XYZ file of C-alpha atoms in Angstrom:
608
model
C 101.749 87.197 121.092
C 103.088 85.622 124.261
C 102.061 87.813 127.196
C 98.850 89.573 126.313
C 97.778 92.368 124.000
C 98.820 95.322 126.145
C 102.219 93.751 126.900
C 102.919 93.187 123.210
C 102.063 96.777 122.318
C 104.325 98.121 125.053
C 107.173 95.872 123.952
C 106.895 97.012 120.355
C 106.791 100.649 121.437
C 109.858 100.134 123.600
C 111.814 98.428 120.837
C 110.955 101.144 118.325
C 112.047 103.833 120.787
C 115.297 102.015 121.571
C 115.980 101.565 117.857
C 115.629 105.301 117.181
C 117.699 106.234 120.223
C 120.583 103.884 119.421
C 120.582 104.350 115.648
C 120.374 108.119 115.506
C 121.142 109.654 118.894
C 123.713 107.289 120.394
C 126.591 109.605 119.474
C 124.850 112.787 120.617
C 124.106 112.770 124.362
C 122.676 116.276 124.082
C 120.009 115.249 121.598
C 119.416 111.921 123.322
C 118.679 113.504 126.686
C 116.393 116.077 125.048
C 114.252 113.766 122.950
C 114.081 110.689 125.220
C 111.116 111.914 127.298
C 109.184 112.776 124.138
C 109.447 109.457 122.299
C 106.840 107.727 124.443
C 104.203 110.419 123.902
C 101.098 108.935 122.335
C 100.564 110.294 118.846
C 104.228 110.793 118.061
C 105.531 107.331 117.182
C 102.393 105.348 117.865
C 98.653 105.491 118.313
C 96.730 103.566 120.914
C 95.977 99.963 119.870
C 92.486 98.918 118.831
C 90.685 95.587 119.083
C 88.212 94.552 116.410
C 86.147 91.418 115.949
C 84.787 90.368 112.583
C 81.013 90.133 112.413
C 79.652 86.606 112.599
C 77.715 85.503 109.539
C 74.819 83.086 109.334
C 75.702 79.603 108.193
C 73.694 76.550 107.182
C 74.590 72.951 107.906
C 74.842 71.016 104.621
C 73.780 74.251 102.956
C 74.975 73.312 99.480
C 72.770 70.213 99.608
C 69.717 72.455 100.122
C 70.294 74.381 96.872
C 68.774 73.870 93.412
C 72.135 72.866 91.936
C 72.191 69.702 89.782
C 72.391 66.514 91.795
C 75.784 65.547 90.435
C 77.227 68.944 91.425
C 75.872 68.654 94.965
C 77.468 65.213 95.168
C 80.737 66.737 93.912
C 80.790 69.393 96.629
C 79.717 66.924 99.307
C 82.671 64.683 98.418
C 85.024 67.678 98.577
C 83.625 68.668 101.974
C 84.080 65.159 103.375
C 87.630 65.098 102.015
C 88.342 68.391 103.809
C 89.846 70.162 100.829
C 88.307 73.606 100.640
C 84.567 73.046 101.063
C 82.766 73.397 104.392
C 79.857 71.314 105.633
C 78.352 74.456 107.220
C 79.036 77.269 104.735
C 77.958 80.850 105.250
C 74.704 81.782 103.522
C 76.501 84.268 101.260
C 78.893 81.504 100.130
C 75.945 79.300 99.178
C 74.239 82.176 97.364
C 77.478 83.020 95.527
C 77.776 79.458 94.253
C 74.138 79.342 93.113
C 74.378 82.729 91.397
C 77.641 81.963 89.623
C 76.452 78.557 88.394
C 73.429 80.381 86.995
C 75.846 82.453 84.898
C 75.296 85.822 86.604
C 77.867 88.435 87.576
C 78.627 88.659 91.266
C 79.874 91.310 93.687
C 80.726 90.022 97.174
C 81.266 92.741 99.782
C 81.497 91.037 103.157
C 83.827 91.697 106.077
C 87.297 90.401 106.764
C 87.467 86.657 107.518
C 84.008 86.100 106.011
C 85.043 83.487 103.450
C 85.131 85.718 100.357
C 87.703 83.485 98.680
C 85.215 80.589 98.673
C 82.731 82.906 96.932
C 84.827 82.686 93.784
C 86.737 79.462 94.422
C 83.619 77.303 94.623
C 82.140 78.775 91.406
C 85.516 78.180 89.754
C 85.498 74.529 90.853
C 81.919 74.158 89.653
C 82.801 75.712 86.292
C 85.717 73.323 85.713
C 83.674 70.268 86.688
C 80.671 71.305 84.579
C 82.750 71.602 81.419
C 84.787 68.461 82.101
C 81.609 66.425 82.695
C 79.245 67.869 80.112
C 81.482 69.228 77.324
C 84.286 66.710 76.997
C 85.435 67.864 73.548
C 85.703 71.430 74.782
C 87.522 70.312 77.926
C 90.223 68.629 75.865
C 91.187 72.030 74.445
C 93.838 74.165 76.118
C 92.944 77.697 77.129
C 92.459 79.966 80.111
C 89.041 79.368 81.676
C 89.541 81.672 84.666
C 91.667 84.749 85.311
C 92.131 85.767 88.942
C 93.595 89.264 89.177
C 95.091 90.661 92.375
C 96.476 94.132 93.105
C 99.718 92.823 94.620
C 102.031 89.817 94.430
C 101.600 88.881 98.103
C 97.918 88.146 97.483
C 98.786 86.164 94.358
C 101.166 84.004 96.403
C 98.482 83.420 99.018
C 96.028 82.292 96.338
C 98.578 79.927 94.834
C 99.014 78.343 98.259
C 95.253 77.778 98.465
C 95.129 76.203 95.013
C 98.023 73.902 95.870
C 96.159 72.668 98.941
C 92.948 72.261 96.966
C 93.421 71.360 93.305
C 96.995 70.184 93.840
C 96.640 68.533 97.244
C 99.551 66.123 97.917
C 97.247 63.127 98.435
C 95.492 63.731 95.095
C 92.084 63.701 96.762
C 90.783 66.479 94.531
C 91.600 64.837 91.215
C 90.169 61.505 92.380
C 86.877 63.201 93.268
C 86.959 65.288 90.089
C 87.293 62.166 87.940
C 84.759 60.178 89.963
C 82.181 62.844 89.167
C 83.267 63.912 85.671
C 84.838 60.816 84.129
C 87.993 58.820 84.685
C 89.473 59.704 81.305
C 89.358 63.486 81.577
C 92.503 65.563 81.913
C 93.543 67.241 85.136
C 92.780 70.962 85.623
C 95.947 73.043 85.849
C 96.764 76.450 87.312
C 99.708 78.805 87.152
C 100.958 82.021 88.714
C 102.143 84.548 86.120
C 103.747 87.550 87.837
C 107.165 89.162 88.090
C 108.073 86.419 90.565
C 107.330 83.584 88.142
C 110.558 81.900 87.074
C 111.971 83.384 85.053
C 112.080 86.394 82.646
C 113.327 86.217 79.075
C 112.146 85.324 75.625
C 113.760 81.879 75.662
C 114.973 79.462 78.353
C 118.646 79.796 79.361
C 120.757 76.902 80.585
C 122.229 78.916 83.466
C 118.778 79.952 84.682
C 117.420 76.422 84.213
C 120.192 74.933 86.329
C 119.727 77.557 89.052
C 115.975 76.844 89.183
C 116.643 73.104 89.198
C 118.956 73.521 92.184
C 116.460 75.654 94.091
C 113.539 73.280 93.504
C 115.636 70.216 94.349
C 116.729 71.756 97.641
C 113.111 72.608 98.438
C 111.427 69.377 97.335
C 113.981 66.752 98.383
C 115.045 67.286 102.012
C 118.109 65.428 103.205
C 118.059 65.696 106.990
C 115.365 65.154 109.620
C 115.289 68.886 110.263
C 114.887 69.606 106.558
C 112.143 66.966 106.281
C 110.218 68.523 109.173
C 110.532 71.928 107.530
C 109.414 70.447 104.211
C 106.275 69.019 105.820
C 105.402 72.423 107.252
C 105.888 74.023 103.844
C 103.779 71.323 102.213
C 100.943 71.765 104.707
C 100.912 75.513 104.106
C 100.920 75.192 100.301
C 104.459 76.461 99.746
C 105.677 73.493 97.687
C 104.872 73.532 93.927
C 102.170 71.000 93.013
C 104.122 68.815 90.584
C 103.099 65.182 90.091
C 106.678 64.058 89.479
C 109.112 66.720 90.630
C 112.100 64.510 89.951
C 111.030 64.009 86.337
C 110.364 67.725 85.912
C 113.853 68.543 87.216
C 115.434 66.085 84.757
C 113.624 67.799 81.899
C 114.530 71.203 83.272
C 118.201 70.153 83.429
C 118.014 69.497 79.679
C 116.318 72.835 79.037
C 112.847 71.358 78.482
C 109.932 73.223 80.117
C 107.270 70.577 79.533
C 104.779 69.744 82.289
C 103.500 66.296 83.143
C 99.844 65.714 82.226
C 99.188 65.015 85.918
C 100.788 68.239 87.165
C 98.304 70.481 88.951
C 100.611 73.486 88.689
C 102.653 75.026 85.902
C 105.691 76.664 87.492
C 107.648 78.480 84.793
C 106.606 81.086 82.262
C 107.812 78.831 79.460
C 105.500 76.026 80.576
C 102.500 78.364 80.496
C 103.526 79.930 77.209
C 103.354 76.463 75.611
C 100.543 74.896 77.659
C 97.890 77.390 78.702
C 96.738 76.914 82.316
C 93.023 76.588 83.000
C 93.397 79.033 85.900
C 95.696 82.028 85.457
C 96.548 83.981 88.618
C 98.199 87.326 87.926
C 98.209 91.026 88.690
C 97.214 94.090 86.714
C 100.729 95.012 85.519
C 101.635 91.526 84.313
C 98.305 91.040 82.570
C 98.982 94.254 80.659
C 102.392 92.951 79.558
C 100.918 89.611 78.568
C 98.412 91.270 76.250
C 101.156 93.246 74.507
C 104.117 90.874 74.185
C 104.457 88.275 71.425
C 105.864 85.636 73.770
C 102.470 85.125 75.495
C 100.555 85.065 72.202
C 99.797 81.329 72.363
C 98.056 81.681 75.732
C 95.525 84.054 74.169
C 95.212 82.215 70.864
C 94.423 78.973 72.734
C 91.853 80.811 74.849
C 90.296 82.425 71.782
C 89.955 79.048 70.051
C 88.344 77.591 73.175
C 85.832 80.443 73.353
C 85.058 80.134 69.640
C 84.579 76.368 69.822
C 81.425 76.573 71.939
C 79.107 79.549 72.401
C 78.340 78.392 75.942
C 81.991 78.752 76.982
C 82.551 81.844 79.098
C 85.706 83.290 80.581
C 85.465 83.756 84.357
C 87.272 86.926 85.474
C 87.798 87.356 89.222
C 88.856 90.750 90.601
C 89.809 90.430 94.240
C 90.167 93.512 96.465
C 88.047 95.420 93.948
C 88.039 98.562 96.109
C 91.733 99.026 95.233
C 90.705 100.064 91.718
C 88.894 103.295 92.426
C 89.475 106.506 90.463
C 92.181 106.540 87.787
C 93.389 103.017 88.594
C 89.845 101.756 88.041
C 89.774 103.451 84.650
C 93.049 101.755 83.739
C 91.649 98.346 84.697
C 88.507 98.963 82.632
C 90.665 99.820 79.602
C 92.823 96.741 80.245
C 89.698 94.567 80.262
C 88.609 96.129 76.965
C 91.998 95.239 75.489
C 91.470 91.675 76.722
C 88.078 91.576 74.964
C 89.736 92.789 71.781
C 92.580 90.283 72.062
C 90.118 87.405 72.432
C 87.667 88.747 69.840
C 84.742 88.707 72.269
C 82.232 91.078 73.810
C 81.360 91.722 77.444
C 78.621 89.068 77.455
C 81.202 86.281 76.979
C 82.824 87.088 80.331
C 81.419 86.408 83.775
C 82.796 88.646 86.523
C 83.137 87.992 90.238
C 84.310 90.972 92.305
C 85.169 90.711 95.982
C 86.013 93.285 98.639
C 85.654 93.980 102.340
C 85.424 97.742 101.837
C 82.263 98.860 100.075
C 79.615 101.221 101.507
C 76.213 99.703 102.199
C 74.336 102.222 104.328
C 71.455 103.044 101.974
C 70.097 102.708 98.449
C 72.335 105.519 97.192
C 75.404 103.572 98.332
C 74.198 100.434 96.601
C 73.506 102.330 93.357
C 77.031 103.757 93.517
C 78.444 100.262 94.014
C 76.588 99.006 90.925
C 77.915 101.910 88.845
C 81.412 101.163 90.070
C 81.086 97.460 89.195
C 79.786 98.212 85.697
C 82.463 100.782 84.962
C 85.269 98.599 86.305
C 84.202 95.629 84.165
C 83.912 97.670 80.948
C 80.158 97.326 80.575
C 78.766 99.576 77.816
C 75.248 98.814 78.959
C 74.170 98.462 82.549
C 74.453 94.899 83.791
C 72.981 93.454 86.944
C 75.367 92.184 89.587
C 74.165 90.003 92.416
C 75.383 92.088 95.363
C 76.105 90.001 98.464
C 76.872 91.655 101.787
C 76.223 88.651 104.021
C 73.642 88.008 106.702
C 75.093 88.742 110.118
C 74.448 86.464 113.052
C 73.058 88.281 116.051
C 74.236 86.753 119.313
C 71.409 86.749 121.818
C 72.104 86.021 125.445
C 70.898 87.119 128.847
C 73.509 88.293 131.291
C 73.473 85.890 134.198
C 76.855 85.996 135.857
C 79.839 88.163 136.653
C 83.441 87.117 137.181
C 85.489 88.436 140.109
C 88.338 90.669 138.907
C 90.716 88.600 141.027
C 90.322 85.793 138.472
C 91.861 88.005 135.793
C 94.717 89.059 138.059
C 95.571 85.459 138.959
C 95.728 84.321 135.297
C 98.782 84.650 133.061
C 98.188 85.322 129.362
C 101.317 83.329 128.498
C 99.738 80.184 130.005
C 96.671 80.591 127.800
C 98.869 80.865 124.713
C 101.235 78.034 125.573
C 101.153 74.304 124.930
C 97.861 72.426 125.130
C 98.423 70.933 128.591
C 99.330 74.311 130.051
C 96.416 75.998 128.297
C 93.904 73.455 129.611
C 95.247 73.849 133.131
C 95.001 77.651 132.854
C 91.399 77.504 131.597
C 90.380 75.095 134.360
C 91.983 77.336 136.960
C 90.297 80.439 135.541
C 86.808 78.907 135.443
C 87.114 76.998 138.729
C 84.534 78.146 141.268
C 82.982 80.613 138.806
C 79.183 80.494 139.035
C 77.504 78.432 136.314
C 80.716 76.901 134.999
C 81.208 73.317 133.783
C 84.878 73.255 134.833
C 87.002 71.273 135.270
C 87.133 70.313 131.598
C 88.607 66.992 130.527
C 90.121 68.312 127.312
C 90.520 71.521 125.364
C 87.771 70.769 122.849
C 85.255 70.421 125.669
C 86.428 73.710 127.147
C 86.231 75.486 123.800
C 82.739 74.142 123.068
C 81.411 75.077 126.524
C 82.814 78.599 126.200
C 81.266 78.955 122.730
C 77.820 78.203 124.172
C 78.094 79.997 127.519
C 80.849 82.613 127.627
C 78.583 85.455 126.516
C 76.443 84.976 129.632
C 79.342 86.375 131.689
C 79.422 90.174 131.885
C 83.112 90.889 130.984
C 82.962 88.665 127.896
C 79.498 89.910 126.952
C 80.706 93.509 126.969
C 83.913 92.654 125.098
C 82.061 90.866 122.304
C 79.338 93.476 121.912
C 81.770 96.389 121.994
C 84.160 94.932 119.404
C 81.889 93.059 117.010
C 82.138 95.003 113.756
C 83.892 97.906 115.527
C 87.461 98.839 116.411
C 87.710 99.834 120.081
C 90.876 100.968 121.845
C 92.340 98.868 124.635
C 91.968 101.763 127.048
C 88.303 102.207 126.212
C 87.713 98.493 126.722
C 89.550 98.586 130.048
C 87.574 101.590 131.308
C 84.210 100.169 130.165
C 84.582 96.546 131.211
C 86.433 97.168 134.481
C 85.220 100.605 135.644
C 86.853 102.022 138.734
C 89.905 99.779 138.375
C 93.398 101.215 138.066
C 94.247 101.496 134.352
C 97.256 99.151 134.276
C 95.341 96.461 136.159
C 92.291 96.917 133.921
C 94.473 96.662 130.798
C 95.941 93.405 132.111
C 92.396 92.141 132.667
C 91.476 92.982 129.078
C 94.558 91.056 127.909
C 93.232 87.967 129.699
C 89.807 88.455 128.120
C 91.470 88.680 124.708
C 93.476 85.537 125.367
C 90.395 83.513 126.380
C 87.568 84.792 124.142
C 89.076 83.745 120.760
C 89.419 80.180 122.075
C 85.631 79.753 122.198
C 84.599 77.708 119.190
C 82.058 75.015 118.391
C 82.545 71.499 117.062
C 82.383 72.826 113.482
C 85.361 75.068 114.116
C 83.376 78.330 114.060
C 84.995 80.895 116.367
C 82.725 83.023 118.534
C 85.092 85.998 118.733
C 87.477 86.132 115.732
C 89.480 89.175 116.798
C 92.508 91.143 115.675
C 94.540 93.910 117.240
C 95.422 96.963 115.137
C 98.633 98.741 116.099
C 99.697 101.892 114.274
C 103.272 103.145 114.261
C 105.035 105.859 112.283
C 108.507 107.306 111.881
C 109.788 110.816 112.536
C 110.747 113.294 109.827
C 113.386 115.147 111.798
C 114.577 116.723 115.020
C 114.355 120.486 115.404
C 116.108 122.899 117.742
C 115.828 126.589 118.492
C 119.213 128.189 117.735
C 118.653 130.862 120.386
C 120.251 129.546 123.566
C 118.030 131.869 125.597
C 114.873 130.036 124.501
C 112.820 128.365 127.182
C 113.913 124.869 128.214
C 117.525 125.160 126.919
C 119.774 122.121 126.632
C 123.541 122.025 127.029
C 126.325 119.462 127.104
C 128.946 121.932 128.305
C 130.221 122.864 124.866
C 127.006 123.465 122.920
C 123.840 125.124 124.169
C 120.561 125.030 122.270
C 117.071 126.185 122.997
C 114.057 123.926 122.996
C 114.649 120.620 121.133
C 111.688 118.669 119.856
C 110.568 116.207 117.238
C 108.451 117.186 114.229
C 105.056 117.284 115.887
C 103.424 120.425 114.509
C 105.329 122.959 116.616
C 107.682 123.803 113.745
C 105.399 126.475 112.274
C 105.306 128.407 115.552
C 109.064 128.130 115.908
C 109.728 129.545 112.447
C 107.528 132.518 113.261
C 109.357 133.426 116.457
C 113.006 132.495 116.124
C 115.761 131.246 113.928
C 115.990 127.512 113.843
C 118.322 124.807 112.805
C 117.353 121.272 111.987
C 119.054 118.014 112.516
C 117.591 115.937 109.714
C 117.728 112.221 110.018
C 119.371 110.633 107.001
C 117.977 107.554 105.368
C 119.742 104.391 106.293
C 119.346 100.658 106.396
C 116.415 99.418 108.415
C 117.251 96.650 110.876
C 114.640 94.144 111.887
C 114.124 92.971 115.432
C 113.285 89.362 116.225
C 110.111 90.363 118.062
C 109.126 93.375 115.973
C 109.544 92.947 112.249
C 107.814 96.130 111.294
C 110.330 98.971 111.323
C 110.310 99.028 107.532
C 108.491 102.355 107.420
C 110.417 104.203 110.132
C 112.641 106.347 107.952
C 109.924 107.328 105.500
C 107.842 108.900 108.235
C 104.821 107.131 106.831
C 102.169 105.328 108.816
C 102.644 101.597 109.300
C 99.755 99.405 110.369
C 100.645 96.228 112.193
C 98.002 93.654 113.055
C 98.021 90.613 115.279
C 95.368 87.993 114.742
C 93.920 87.010 118.102
C 91.592 84.343 116.773
C 90.475 82.879 113.476
């Protein structure tokens, strides 16, 4: 987003319209002239954009230290927090409660909003589980076997989780394993994780030299950059968790060249299927379809036999099963997952009480007791419980922002500010913020640096009427840009008011405190859809006829609900768009759904 929310939406609309015109009507001036005025009608190709801010949740400074967890475990998490690898010094209350509940061995259902830290609600219990066994059950820890299964509904979410685990358990500086061994013992083995999906290299019952060499070449190109440009790109990939967490990639590639899929003991990640089939990962990240295959095929038998032996070795050992995006498994798909979990129980020779479940979602009803009872039934049915089990149901405690309106901001300030300056480089952004706040009543400007500006805005921005109304209108709700413009800047011409809202949306997400908590974590929802066809009345005497000199048609329109009336009154002919390749624009990579006529939802994160 370079020039404000409203500008971006208009640009995307324009590019979609131009794509349809050039791709399908460029060779037919008659159709092009007829449909061009219609393409920009709201509701045809697009809906008005909406702004939504995630609710703020209550947090507690050093919250984990205030729990009843064992002292050594609190020390473990404090070390991780100080190292900056996945644990926060000021966690949300529901994250603290999730950790306490999971360590106590109870099932957990986390249903908090988007950007509320749900991943930590199962990641921290997972880290506690690994450390507890490694520290207190060393003989059990020496055994191979899957301790945790994390199941996602789609591969994109699996890939995102793998990136998180690489930055945490497989961090390049080895901070995690140093802390893990400081707390649990220097001689314990390293925890390992692996992604097992259709994207995991590579399919087949046995390794193949050709496939091994191709994988070796790909990994070498990724992990060993040759030029400065490649090294800079490698660092970006490493920071974002896109590089496999191998202790000695060069050694792994030598073994791979010889057809040997054997991991190093110090590898955090197992990359290939053949590695995991021989050496079961402690954390298995997969999806529903692949888990079903794994339970049926002989080639993954050792993974389950190792896990079964581990479970049998100690009655206190429990499998942790995480189901993320649990709301995706409603209805028949939920029944299939429940049956899959029963097959897993059978494969491992265990009952439901040997598995601890953590379910997470952002989409569960919580209006009344009836909703909560329905959620509990859903959780029990999804996790194959024959008898009702109690889930700790966490919905989060929302932070209510209290502030008295003290000031207003002249609209001229919004007209004089460019959104692009607020989204540019740090020097330009600081200058733009200082210029915006200069001479505004109650301000602390000029600010010496961006962090000072951000912190001041976090504490004071809600005292200013336009920001106050923006935050209160959007917190937990999706509100259209037009509605925001009309409410916040009443009596102002719409285009000018929309530009003012764009400035508000460029400034408000910048407000954050010294702990990195954002006051207004917002996103913009933009909805676009394709067209199913173009329709024309074959009667040239229809109203609003169109002609190019050789062909005359009646009214020409896109499929917008008028077709039924047309069929009832006249003959018609249709010019049906044929499916074709979808081309992506540099600025608007979302035309994937155009030809299907389906709805496509495109979101831009305005603040984290």
